[in-house]
Structure formats: structure tokens, C-alpha cells
CSV table of C-alpha atoms in Angstrom, one decimal:
chain,number,residue,atom,x,y,z
A,1,UNK,CA,-5.1,-7.2,-46.7
A,2,UNK,CA,-7.7,-4.7,-45.8
A,3,UNK,CA,-8.0,-4.3,-42.0
A,4,UNK,CA,-11.6,-4.9,-40.9
A,5,UNK,CA,-12.7,-3.6,-37.6
A,6,UNK,CA,-16.1,-4.3,-36.1
A,7,UNK,CA,-17.8,-1.9,-33.8
A,8,UNK,CA,-20.7,-2.2,-31.3
A,9,UNK,CA,-22.1,0.9,-33.0
A,10,UNK,CA,-22.3,-0.9,-36.3
A,11,UNK,CA,-23.9,-4.0,-34.6
A,12,UNK,CA,-26.5,-2.0,-32.8
A,13,UNK,CA,-27.4,0.1,-35.9
A,14,UNK,CA,-28.0,-2.9,-38.2
A,15,UNK,CA,-30.2,-5.2,-36.1
A,16,UNK,CA,-30.8,-8.7,-37.1
A,17,UNK,CA,-28.6,-10.3,-39.8
A,18,UNK,CA,-29.9,-12.0,-42.9
A,19,UNK,CA,-28.1,-15.3,-43.1
A,20,UNK,CA,-28.3,-17.0,-46.5
A,21,UNK,CA,-27.3,-20.6,-46.7
A,22,UNK,CA,-24.7,-22.2,-49.0
A,23,UNK,CA,-23.1,-25.6,-49.5
A,24,UNK,CA,-19.6,-24.3,-49.4
A,25,UNK,CA,-16.5,-26.5,-49.6
A,26,UNK,CA,-13.1,-26.8,-47.8
A,27,UNK,CA,-10.0,-26.2,-49.8
A,28,UNK,CA,-7.1,-28.5,-49.3
A,29,UNK,CA,-4.0,-26.6,-48.1
A,30,UNK,CA,-0.7,-27.8,-49.3
A,31,UNK,CA,0.9,-30.2,-46.8
A,32,UNK,CA,3.9,-29.1,-44.8
A,33,UNK,CA,6.1,-30.9,-42.3
A,34,UNK,CA,5.7,-30.4,-38.6
A,35,UNK,CA,3.8,-27.7,-36.8
A,36,UNK,CA,1.1,-30.2,-35.7
A,37,UNK,CA,0.9,-30.8,-32.0
A,38,UNK,CA,3.4,-30.1,-29.2
A,39,UNK,CA,3.6,-26.5,-28.1
A,40,UNK,CA,6.8,-24.5,-28.3
A,41,UNK,CA,8.7,-24.9,-25.0
A,42,UNK,CA,11.2,-22.7,-23.2
A,43,UNK,CA,11.2,-19.0,-22.3
A,44,UNK,CA,11.5,-16.2,-24.8
A,45,UNK,CA,14.5,-13.9,-24.3
A,46,UNK,CA,16.0,-10.9,-25.9
A,47,UNK,CA,14.4,-8.2,-28.0
A,48,UNK,CA,11.8,-9.4,-30.5
A,49,UNK,CA,11.6,-6.8,-33.3
A,50,UNK,CA,8.3,-6.8,-35.3
A,51,UNK,CA,7.2,-5.0,-38.4
A,52,UNK,CA,3.4,-4.7,-38.5
A,53,UNK,CA,1.1,-3.0,-41.1
A,54,UNK,CA,-0.3,0.4,-40.4
A,55,UNK,CA,-2.6,0.5,-37.3
A,56,UNK,CA,-1.4,-2.5,-35.4
A,57,UNK,CA,1.6,-1.6,-33.4
A,58,UNK,CA,0.0,0.1,-30.4
A,59,UNK,CA,-2.6,-2.6,-29.7
A,60,UNK,CA,0.0,-5.4,-30.3
A,61,UNK,CA,2.1,-3.9,-27.5
A,62,UNK,CA,-0.9,-4.0,-25.2
A,63,UNK,CA,-1.8,-7.6,-26.2
A,64,UNK,CA,1.8,-8.7,-25.6
A,65,UNK,CA,1.9,-7.5,-21.9
A,66,UNK,CA,0.9,-10.9,-20.4
A,67,UNK,CA,3.4,-12.7,-22.6
A,68,UNK,CA,6.2,-10.4,-21.5
A,69,UNK,CA,5.1,-10.8,-17.9
A,70,UNK,CA,5.6,-14.6,-18.3
A,71,UNK,CA,8.9,-14.0,-20.2
A,72,UNK,CA,10.6,-11.3,-18.2
A,73,UNK,CA,13.9,-11.6,-20.1
A,74,UNK,CA,12.1,-10.8,-23.4
A,75,UNK,CA,11.0,-7.4,-24.9
A,76,UNK,CA,9.3,-6.4,-28.1
A,77,UNK,CA,9.8,-3.5,-30.5
A,78,UNK,CA,7.0,-2.9,-32.9
A,79,UNK,CA,7.1,-0.7,-35.9
A,80,UNK,CA,4.2,0.0,-38.2
A,81,UNK,CA,4.9,-0.1,-41.9
A,82,UNK,CA,2.5,1.4,-44.5
A,83,UNK,CA,0.6,-1.4,-46.3
A,84,UNK,CA,2.0,-0.3,-49.7
A,85,UNK,CA,5.6,-0.4,-48.5
A,86,UNK,CA,5.6,-3.9,-47.0
A,87,UNK,CA,6.8,-5.8,-50.0
A,88,UNK,CA,9.5,-3.2,-50.8
A,89,UNK,CA,10.9,-3.2,-47.3
A,90,UNK,CA,10.8,-7.0,-47.1
A,91,UNK,CA,12.7,-7.3,-50.5
A,92,UNK,CA,15.3,-4.8,-49.3
A,93,UNK,CA,15.7,-6.6,-46.0
A,94,UNK,CA,16.0,-10.0,-47.6
A,95,UNK,CA,18.6,-8.8,-50.0
A,96,UNK,CA,20.7,-7.2,-47.2
A,97,UNK,CA,20.1,-10.0,-44.7
A,98,UNK,CA,19.0,-7.5,-42.1
A,99,UNK,CA,15.5,-7.1,-40.9
A,100,UNK,CA,13.2,-7.6,-38.0
A,101,UNK,CA,12.5,-10.9,-36.2
A,102,UNK,CA,8.8,-11.0,-37.2
A,103,UNK,CA,7.2,-9.7,-40.4
A,104,UNK,CA,3.5,-9.0,-41.1
A,105,UNK,CA,2.0,-9.2,-44.5
A,106,UNK,CA,-1.5,-9.2,-45.9
A,107,UNK,CA,-3.0,-12.5,-47.0
A,108,UNK,CA,-2.7,-11.4,-50.6
A,109,UNK,CA,0.9,-10.3,-50.2
A,110,UNK,CA,2.2,-13.4,-48.4
A,111,UNK,CA,3.1,-15.5,-51.4
A,112,UNK,CA,5.2,-12.7,-52.8
A,113,UNK,CA,7.0,-12.3,-49.5
A,114,UNK,CA,7.6,-16.1,-49.4
A,115,UNK,CA,8.9,-15.8,-53.0
A,116,UNK,CA,11.6,-13.4,-51.8
A,117,UNK,CA,13.0,-16.1,-49.5
A,118,UNK,CA,12.6,-13.7,-46.6
A,119,UNK,CA,10.7,-16.1,-44.3
A,120,UNK,CA,11.7,-19.0,-42.1
A,121,UNK,CA,9.8,-22.4,-42.4
A,122,UNK,CA,7.4,-23.0,-39.5
A,123,UNK,CA,9.1,-25.3,-37.1
A,124,UNK,CA,7.4,-28.3,-35.4
A,125,UNK,CA,5.0,-27.5,-32.6
A,126,UNK,CA,4.3,-23.8,-33.3
A,127,UNK,CA,0.6,-24.4,-34.1
A,128,UNK,CA,-1.8,-27.0,-35.4
A,129,UNK,CA,-3.0,-26.0,-38.9
A,130,UNK,CA,-6.3,-27.7,-38.3
A,131,UNK,CA,-7.1,-25.0,-35.7
A,132,UNK,CA,-7.2,-22.4,-38.5
A,133,UNK,CA,-9.4,-21.8,-41.6
A,134,UNK,CA,-8.0,-24.0,-44.5
A,135,UNK,CA,-7.9,-21.0,-46.8
A,136,UNK,CA,-5.8,-19.0,-44.3
A,137,UNK,CA,-3.4,-21.9,-44.0
A,138,UNK,CA,-3.1,-22.0,-47.7
A,139,UNK,CA,-2.2,-18.3,-47.8
A,140,UNK,CA,0.9,-19.0,-45.7
A,141,UNK,CA,2.0,-22.1,-47.6
A,142,UNK,CA,4.7,-22.0,-50.1
A,143,UNK,CA,5.8,-24.6,-52.7
A,144,UNK,CA,6.6,-27.2,-50.1
A,145,UNK,CA,6.2,-25.8,-46.6
A,146,UNK,CA,4.4,-23.3,-44.4
A,147,UNK,CA,6.1,-20.0,-43.8
A,148,UNK,CA,3.9,-18.2,-41.3
A,149,UNK,CA,0.8,-18.2,-39.1
A,150,UNK,CA,-2.5,-16.6,-39.9
A,151,UNK,CA,-3.1,-13.8,-37.4
A,152,UNK,CA,-6.6,-12.4,-38.3
A,153,UNK,CA,-8.9,-13.0,-41.2
A,154,UNK,CA,-11.6,-11.3,-43.2
A,155,UNK,CA,-13.9,-12.0,-46.1
A,156,UNK,CA,-16.5,-10.4,-48.3
A,157,UNK,CA,-20.2,-10.9,-48.6
A,158,UNK,CA,-23.2,-9.4,-50.4
A,159,UNK,CA,-24.6,-5.9,-49.7
A,160,UNK,CA,-28.0,-4.8,-51.1
A,161,UNK,CA,-30.6,-2.1,-50.4
A,162,UNK,CA,-32.9,-3.9,-48.2
A,163,UNK,CA,-35.6,-1.2,-48.3
A,164,UNK,CA,-35.7,-1.1,-52.1
A,165,UNK,CA,-35.7,-4.9,-52.2
A,166,UNK,CA,-38.7,-4.9,-49.8
A,167,UNK,CA,-40.6,-2.5,-52.0
A,168,UNK,CA,-40.1,-4.9,-54.9
A,169,UNK,CA,-41.0,-7.9,-52.9
A,170,UNK,CA,-37.5,-9.3,-53.0
A,171,UNK,CA,-35.3,-11.0,-50.3
A,172,UNK,CA,-31.6,-11.5,-50.2
A,173,UNK,CA,-30.5,-13.6,-53.3
A,174,UNK,CA,-29.2,-17.1,-52.5
A,175,UNK,CA,-28.1,-18.2,-56.1
A,176,UNK,CA,-26.5,-16.6,-59.1
A,177,UNK,CA,-29.8,-16.6,-60.9
A,178,UNK,CA,-31.5,-14.8,-58.0
A,179,UNK,CA,-28.7,-12.2,-57.8
A,180,UNK,CA,-29.0,-11.6,-61.6
A,181,UNK,CA,-32.8,-11.3,-61.3
A,182,UNK,CA,-32.4,-8.8,-58.4
A,183,UNK,CA,-29.9,-6.7,-60.4
A,184,UNK,CA,-32.4,-6.5,-63.3
A,185,UNK,CA,-35.3,-5.7,-60.9
A,186,UNK,CA,-33.3,-2.9,-59.3
A,187,UNK,CA,-32.4,-1.4,-62.7
A,188,UNK,CA,-35.9,-1.7,-64.1
A,189,UNK,CA,-37.7,-0.2,-61.2
A,190,UNK,CA,-39.1,3.4,-61.5
A,191,UNK,CA,-36.2,5.8,-61.0
A,192,UNK,CA,-33.6,2.9,-61.3
A,193,UNK,CA,-30.2,3.5,-62.8
A,194,UNK,CA,-28.1,0.4,-62.3
A,195,UNK,CA,-28.7,-3.0,-60.6
A,196,UNK,CA,-25.3,-3.7,-59.1
A,197,UNK,CA,-21.8,-2.3,-58.7
A,198,UNK,CA,-18.9,-4.6,-59.5
A,199,UNK,CA,-15.1,-3.8,-59.7
A,200,UNK,CA,-14.8,-2.3,-63.1
A,201,UNK,CA,-12.2,-3.7,-65.5
A,202,UNK,CA,-9.7,-1.1,-64.3
A,203,UNK,CA,-10.3,-1.9,-60.6
A,204,UNK,CA,-8.9,-5.4,-60.1
A,205,UNK,CA,-11.9,-7.5,-61.3
A,206,UNK,CA,-10.0,-10.6,-60.2
A,207,UNK,CA,-11.3,-10.0,-56.7
A,208,UNK,CA,-14.8,-11.1,-57.8
A,209,UNK,CA,-13.9,-13.2,-60.9
A,210,UNK,CA,-11.8,-15.7,-58.9
A,211,UNK,CA,-14.6,-16.3,-56.3
A,212,UNK,CA,-17.0,-16.7,-59.2
A,213,UNK,CA,-14.7,-19.3,-60.7
A,214,UNK,CA,-14.8,-21.2,-57.4
A,215,UNK,CA,-18.6,-20.8,-57.2
A,216,UNK,CA,-18.8,-22.3,-60.7
A,217,UNK,CA,-16.8,-25.3,-59.4
A,218,UNK,CA,-13.4,-24.4,-60.8
A,219,UNK,CA,-10.0,-23.3,-59.5
A,220,UNK,CA,-7.3,-21.1,-60.8
A,221,UNK,CA,-4.5,-23.6,-60.6
A,222,UNK,CA,-3.6,-27.2,-59.8
A,223,UNK,CA,-0.3,-28.7,-58.8
A,224,UNK,CA,0.8,-28.7,-62.5
A,225,UNK,CA,0.1,-25.1,-63.4
A,226,UNK,CA,-2.5,-22.4,-64.0
A,227,UNK,CA,-6.0,-23.7,-65.0
A,228,UNK,CA,-7.6,-20.7,-66.6
A,229,UNK,CA,-8.8,-22.0,-70.0
A,230,UNK,CA,-11.6,-24.0,-68.5
A,231,UNK,CA,-15.4,-24.1,-68.7
A,232,UNK,CA,-15.6,-22.8,-65.1
A,233,UNK,CA,-13.4,-19.8,-65.7
A,234,UNK,CA,-15.3,-19.0,-68.9
A,235,UNK,CA,-18.6,-19.3,-67.1
A,236,UNK,CA,-17.4,-17.0,-64.3
A,237,UNK,CA,-16.1,-14.4,-66.7
A,238,UNK,CA,-19.4,-14.5,-68.7
A,239,UNK,CA,-21.3,-14.0,-65.4
A,240,UNK,CA,-19.1,-11.0,-64.4
A,241,UNK,CA,-19.1,-9.4,-67.8
A,242,UNK,CA,-22.8,-9.9,-68.4
A,243,UNK,CA,-23.7,-7.3,-65.8
A,244,UNK,CA,-21.7,-4.7,-67.8
A,245,UNK,CA,-23.0,-5.9,-71.2
A,246,UNK,CA,-26.6,-5.6,-70.0
A,247,UNK,CA,-25.7,-2.2,-68.6
A,248,UNK,CA,-26.8,-3.3,-65.1
A,249,UNK,CA,-23.4,-2.2,-63.8
A,250,UNK,CA,-21.5,1.0,-64.5
A,251,UNK,CA,-18.4,0.4,-66.6
A,252,UNK,CA,-16.9,3.9,-66.8
A,253,UNK,CA,-16.0,6.7,-64.4
A,254,UNK,CA,-18.7,9.0,-65.6
A,255,UNK,CA,-21.3,7.2,-63.5
A,256,UNK,CA,-19.9,8.2,-60.1
A,257,UNK,CA,-23.2,10.0,-59.2
A,258,UNK,CA,-24.8,6.6,-58.9
A,259,UNK,CA,-24.1,5.3,-55.4
A,260,UNK,CA,-25.4,2.7,-53.0
A,261,UNK,CA,-26.7,5.4,-50.7
A,262,UNK,CA,-28.9,7.1,-53.3
A,263,UNK,CA,-30.0,3.8,-54.8
A,264,UNK,CA,-28.1,4.2,-58.1
A,265,UNK,CA,-26.1,1.0,-57.5
A,266,UNK,CA,-28.2,-0.9,-54.9
A,267,UNK,CA,-26.1,-4.1,-54.7
A,268,UNK,CA,-22.4,-4.9,-54.4
A,269,UNK,CA,-19.9,-7.4,-52.9
A,270,UNK,CA,-17.5,-6.1,-50.3
A,271,UNK,CA,-16.4,-6.4,-46.7
A,272,UNK,CA,-17.8,-5.3,-43.4
A,273,UNK,CA,-15.7,-2.1,-43.3
A,274,UNK,CA,-18.4,-0.6,-45.6
A,275,UNK,CA,-20.8,-0.5,-42.7
A,276,UNK,CA,-18.7,2.0,-40.8
A,277,UNK,CA,-18.3,4.0,-44.1
A,278,UNK,CA,-22.1,4.3,-44.2
A,279,UNK,CA,-22.4,5.1,-40.5
A,280,UNK,CA,-19.9,7.9,-40.9
A,281,UNK,CA,-21.8,9.3,-43.9
A,282,UNK,CA,-25.0,9.3,-41.9
A,283,UNK,CA,-23.4,10.8,-38.9
A,284,UNK,CA,-21.7,13.4,-41.0
A,285,UNK,CA,-25.0,14.2,-42.8
A,286,UNK,CA,-23.5,13.5,-46.3
A,287,UNK,CA,-25.8,10.6,-47.0
A,288,UNK,CA,-29.3,11.2,-48.5
A,289,UNK,CA,-31.9,11.9,-45.8
A,290,UNK,CA,-33.9,8.7,-46.5
A,291,UNK,CA,-30.7,6.5,-46.2
A,292,UNK,CA,-30.3,4.9,-42.8
A,293,UNK,CA,-28.5,1.9,-41.5
A,294,UNK,CA,-31.9,0.1,-41.8
A,295,UNK,CA,-31.6,0.6,-45.5
A,296,UNK,CA,-28.5,-1.7,-45.6
A,297,UNK,CA,-29.1,-5.4,-46.2
A,298,UNK,CA,-26.3,-7.9,-46.1
A,299,UNK,CA,-26.0,-11.7,-46.4
A,300,UNK,CA,-23.5,-14.4,-47.3
A,301,UNK,CA,-22.7,-14.6,-51.0
A,302,UNK,CA,-25.1,-16.4,-53.4
A,303,UNK,CA,-24.3,-19.9,-54.4
A,304,UNK,CA,-23.0,-20.6,-57.9
A,305,UNK,CA,-23.5,-23.5,-60.3
A,306,UNK,CA,-20.7,-25.4,-58.6
A,307,UNK,CA,-22.8,-25.7,-55.5
A,308,UNK,CA,-20.8,-23.3,-53.2
A,309,UNK,CA,-20.7,-19.6,-52.3
A,310,UNK,CA,-16.9,-19.2,-51.7
A,311,UNK,CA,-15.5,-15.7,-51.2
A,312,UNK,CA,-11.9,-14.5,-50.9
A,313,UNK,CA,-10.3,-14.8,-47.5
A,314,UNK,CA,-8.2,-11.8,-46.5
A,315,UNK,CA,-6.5,-10.7,-43.4
A,316,UNK,CA,-3.0,-10.5,-42.0
A,317,UNK,CA,-0.3,-13.2,-41.6
A,318,UNK,CA,2.9,-13.2,-39.4
A,319,UNK,CA,6.2,-14.9,-40.2
A,320,UNK,CA,9.7,-15.1,-38.9
A,321,UNK,CA,12.5,-13.4,-40.9
A,322,UNK,CA,14.8,-16.0,-42.3
A,323,UNK,CA,17.9,-14.1,-41.1
A,324,UNK,CA,16.6,-13.4,-37.6
A,325,UNK,CA,19.0,-14.1,-34.8
A,326,UNK,CA,16.2,-14.6,-32.3
A,327,UNK,CA,14.0,-17.2,-34.1
A,328,UNK,CA,13.1,-19.3,-31.1
A,329,UNK,CA,11.7,-16.4,-29.2
A,330,UNK,CA,9.9,-15.1,-32.3
A,331,UNK,CA,8.2,-18.4,-32.9
A,332,UNK,CA,7.3,-18.7,-29.2
A,333,UNK,CA,5.6,-15.3,-29.4
A,334,UNK,CA,3.7,-16.3,-32.6
A,335,UNK,CA,2.6,-19.6,-31.1
A,336,UNK,CA,1.2,-17.6,-28.2
A,337,UNK,CA,-0.6,-15.1,-30.5
A,338,UNK,CA,-2.3,-18.0,-32.3
A,339,UNK,CA,-4.1,-19.3,-29.2
A,340,UNK,CA,-7.9,-18.7,-28.9
A,341,UNK,CA,-7.5,-16.5,-25.8
A,342,UNK,CA,-5.1,-14.1,-27.6
A,343,UNK,CA,-7.2,-14.2,-30.7
A,344,UNK,CA,-10.3,-13.1,-28.8
A,345,UNK,CA,-8.4,-10.4,-26.9
A,346,UNK,CA,-7.1,-9.1,-30.3
A,347,UNK,CA,-10.7,-8.9,-31.5
A,348,UNK,CA,-11.5,-6.9,-28.5
A,349,UNK,CA,-8.5,-4.6,-28.9
A,350,UNK,CA,-8.4,-4.1,-32.7
A,351,UNK,CA,-11.7,-5.4,-34.0
A,352,UNK,CA,-10.2,-8.0,-36.3
A,353,UNK,CA,-11.8,-11.4,-36.8
A,354,UNK,CA,-9.9,-14.4,-35.4
A,355,UNK,CA,-8.0,-16.7,-37.7
A,356,UNK,CA,-8.2,-19.5,-35.1
A,357,UNK,CA,-11.6,-21.2,-35.8
A,358,UNK,CA,-12.6,-21.9,-32.2
A,359,UNK,CA,-11.9,-18.3,-31.1
A,360,UNK,CA,-14.9,-17.2,-33.1
A,361,UNK,CA,-17.2,-19.1,-30.6
A,362,UNK,CA,-17.1,-15.9,-28.6
A,363,UNK,CA,-20.2,-13.9,-27.5
A,364,UNK,CA,-18.8,-10.6,-28.8
A,365,UNK,CA,-18.8,-12.3,-32.2
A,366,UNK,CA,-21.8,-14.6,-32.2
A,367,UNK,CA,-24.1,-11.9,-30.7
A,368,UNK,CA,-23.0,-9.3,-33.2
A,369,UNK,CA,-25.3,-9.4,-36.4
A,370,UNK,CA,-22.4,-8.3,-38.6
A,371,UNK,CA,-19.8,-10.8,-37.4
A,372,UNK,CA,-22.5,-13.5,-37.4
A,373,UNK,CA,-22.6,-13.1,-41.2
A,374,UNK,CA,-18.8,-12.9,-41.4
A,375,UNK,CA,-18.5,-16.1,-39.3
A,376,UNK,CA,-21.0,-17.9,-41.6
A,377,UNK,CA,-19.2,-16.7,-44.8
A,378,UNK,CA,-15.8,-17.7,-43.3
A,379,UNK,CA,-16.9,-21.3,-43.6
A,380,UNK,CA,-16.9,-20.8,-47.4
A,381,UNK,CA,-13.7,-19.1,-48.4
A,382,UNK,CA,-10.8,-19.5,-50.8
A,383,UNK,CA,-7.4,-18.0,-50.6
A,384,UNK,CA,-5.8,-15.6,-53.1
A,385,UNK,CA,-3.9,-17.8,-55.5
A,386,UNK,CA,-0.7,-18.4,-53.4
A,387,UNK,CA,1.9,-18.0,-56.1
A,388,UNK,CA,4.4,-15.1,-56.6
A,389,UNK,CA,3.3,-14.7,-60.2
A,390,UNK,CA,-0.4,-14.1,-59.1
A,391,UNK,CA,-0.2,-10.3,-59.3
A,392,UNK,CA,0.7,-10.6,-63.0
A,393,UNK,CA,-2.1,-13.1,-63.6
A,394,UNK,CA,-4.5,-10.7,-61.8
A,395,UNK,CA,-3.4,-7.9,-64.1
A,396,UNK,CA,-4.1,-10.1,-67.2
A,397,UNK,CA,-7.6,-10.9,-65.9
A,398,UNK,CA,-8.2,-7.1,-65.6
A,399,UNK,CA,-7.0,-6.4,-69.1
A,400,UNK,CA,-9.0,-9.1,-70.8
A,401,UNK,CA,-12.1,-8.8,-68.7
A,402,UNK,CA,-12.3,-5.2,-69.9
A,403,UNK,CA,-12.4,-6.4,-73.5
A,404,UNK,CA,-15.0,-9.0,-72.7
A,405,UNK,CA,-17.2,-6.5,-70.8
A,406,UNK,CA,-17.0,-4.1,-73.7
A,407,UNK,CA,-18.0,-6.8,-76.2
A,408,UNK,CA,-14.6,-6.8,-78.0
A,409,UNK,CA,-14.0,-10.5,-77.5
A,410,UNK,CA,-15.6,-13.6,-75.9
A,411,UNK,CA,-14.8,-15.0,-72.5
A,412,UNK,CA,-13.6,-18.2,-74.3
A,413,UNK,CA,-11.1,-16.2,-76.3
A,414,UNK,CA,-10.0,-14.3,-73.2
A,415,UNK,CA,-9.4,-17.5,-71.3
A,416,UNK,CA,-7.2,-18.9,-74.0
A,417,UNK,CA,-5.1,-15.6,-74.2
A,418,UNK,CA,-4.7,-15.5,-70.4
A,419,UNK,CA,-3.8,-19.2,-70.2
A,420,UNK,CA,-1.1,-18.8,-72.9
A,421,UNK,CA,0.5,-15.9,-71.0
A,422,UNK,CA,0.1,-17.6,-67.6
A,423,UNK,CA,1.8,-20.7,-68.9
A,424,UNK,CA,4.8,-18.6,-69.9
A,425,UNK,CA,4.9,-17.0,-66.5
A,426,UNK,CA,4.6,-20.1,-64.4
A,427,UNK,CA,4.0,-19.9,-60.7
A,428,UNK,CA,7.0,-17.7,-60.1
A,429,UNK,CA,8.7,-19.7,-57.4
């Protein structure tokens, strides 16, 4: 749900992107009735009240100006809600039957919002799901229907110290084996501390473990239930924990002095928002003197043994409140927001990557070296497991991955334990 904004400053500072290739795959989104072809017809009327996440309200009002000009009997009221309050506010609104007409939620929050019963099913003709990334469609899909529209998307990719890699004669890794070899080379070099930084067991390791599972050729669930006690999950957890067991990744908070900027942790997986973090550090003179934006290498994620390099898809989704008394106007507005023209204008206004696939064929995106990598990685994405019980499963992965990383149990034993508890939780619908 992290908001990713791309700036021309970042693009200019980084120069030419390094694009690694990967086989990738397309995930099959759950089917839903309708929402395939014909556009919503009729004029919007009345006030459309919208809850957005922090930092979206002002620019959404600007974006909506042409829509309101074409629908003079309609108006919008937009209120920003802190990210960490969205679920609480939605739960309260659903219980009371009073809320806005449109609700925004992060891609990783949407299944929980759907689970509250707060969202209306998408009617026929609002949008064609084939126009959007399959993983983004999966993120708005419930047990048997779609309950929203993807608004913007984001994903993660690999960052590495390009200057240090060049000194070692290394290029961006394209496979698991190459990433592991680069991690070891970074650690073993003169003055090296660690080779990579990964989310520690107390920092939601599922955000890298789940993509590793996909890269190994597996999945977290099928139509019958959770699929965790599998060779692919075990392989993914082994790969993750191995970096800690070999002491290539810091596992406790006492290693905070080792940073990407000073070369202590020269590789990690994250999103493009990190580029602005580094630019700010350089501008504010808090980064080491020899660290510049030319030090930052970035590429799509390495390919795993399953033949793909999938990464999580994130972003923001929009849905219509089930108890809204202005549903037709709300869906009309969301249909309009999903069109390529509006998606591109939103990128210009708020710097967030379009969820509509064709909207990314846009010079402001294709000519930007950062978004060129994002666009490539977006072809190889998976959704956060789209079940209300996922947050509990994620916590279990964190608990047991810590034990595996510390050598207290095997990945196989952890997979069995997590599977047993996941079976008792079910999907949470």
C-alpha cells in the first residue's frame, strides 16, 4: 500500500537503467460476472463522497475537474484517511451502515475490506479486467466476484551498489544463484560487512518469502486452501534464511550502522521510493561523501528455480461502499478514473504508476529509467494472498522464519507448523 512517486529529479540522477530479463508468468485472477465491455452510461449526479489514503485528496480533486465539467449535477467530497486507520474506519462504517460512496484501500488491505462486507460488487460495464494487470485484478477479487477497481500499482525490484559491484567485476544478478554469489562477494570483499539486507524475522519477512515461493514455482494457496507445506515453500524459506545463517544479512538490531549508503549492506529488495530517500540524503549531506546516485544500481528481480522473477504488486484500489445511496454515480466516476487518459494524468499529478496496462505506454514513463524498470517488473508480479486471514498467516511466517533463520528448526518443520495453523484458520471469508 506504500505510495510510490516518481520524480524527474530521480530519473535524471540515475541515468540509464539496467534491465535484467526474466521469464515471468501471468496469474489467473478469479473469475467474476460482468464488468467486461460496455461503458457505464448516464450522467453522474449528486455528491460523491470519497475516502482516500493520506496524500491523495488534493490531486484527486484536480483530476476530477473534467469529469465534473461533463457532469455538472455532480460534485465530489474527498477526505484523506491515514493509511493505518483505513481498516478501522471501514469496519466501523460497515457495522453502522454509514460511510462514503467510494473507499480507497491498499492492495494488501483490500481483501480484509472485502471480508467486512463493506464493498459493492462491480456491476457490468464498469471496466474490462483485461485492461489491468492480472495481479491487480486478483487483489480486488473476493470469493466469487470483483469488489473494486485497481487505481494505481507499484512493485519491488533489486537494488545493489553498482560501484562496488563494478570494482568486483560483477553485474546485476539475473538468477538466485547469481544473487547469492553477489551477496557472498560483497561480504568477502576487503572492508565488507554484509552482503545483503532482507526484512528481518521481526519485519514481515513474508514480503520477500512469498515472492520467493512464486519464483520457486509455487503458490501460497489454491482453490481448496493454503498450500504452505510444499517443496516450493520450503525451498523459498531455505533461500531466505540462508542469508542469515551464513551471516550475509544482519539479523538483529545491533547492526544498524551497516547501511546501503556506507556499503555495509550493499544489496536489498524494495521499491522505487528508496531512490528519493537516497537523493534526500545526498542533498542533505547526511550520506557518505563518496555515495552518489551513480552508486545506485537497480534491476528487475532475479529469476528463481521456477523460471520466473515475480515480485509483489502493491498500490491502491477503489471500491463503492455497499450502503452508498449514490452507487451509479460512484461507479461512473470509477469507470472514468480507470481509463488510460486519466491514469496518465494521475501519474503526472501524483507520480503513481498506472494500473491500466496501456496507460504505461507513455513517454513520461518509458523515457524514465526508473519507471522503465518498474514497467518491466510489472509484467512479472503476484498479488498479496487475497484472503482476509492473510495477515495472520503472514504473522506465522514471521514467527517461524525467525526460528529457521536462527537455526532452531528446519524450513520443512516450519512449513508443517504453519500449514497446520493455516488449515485451522481457513481463508477467513
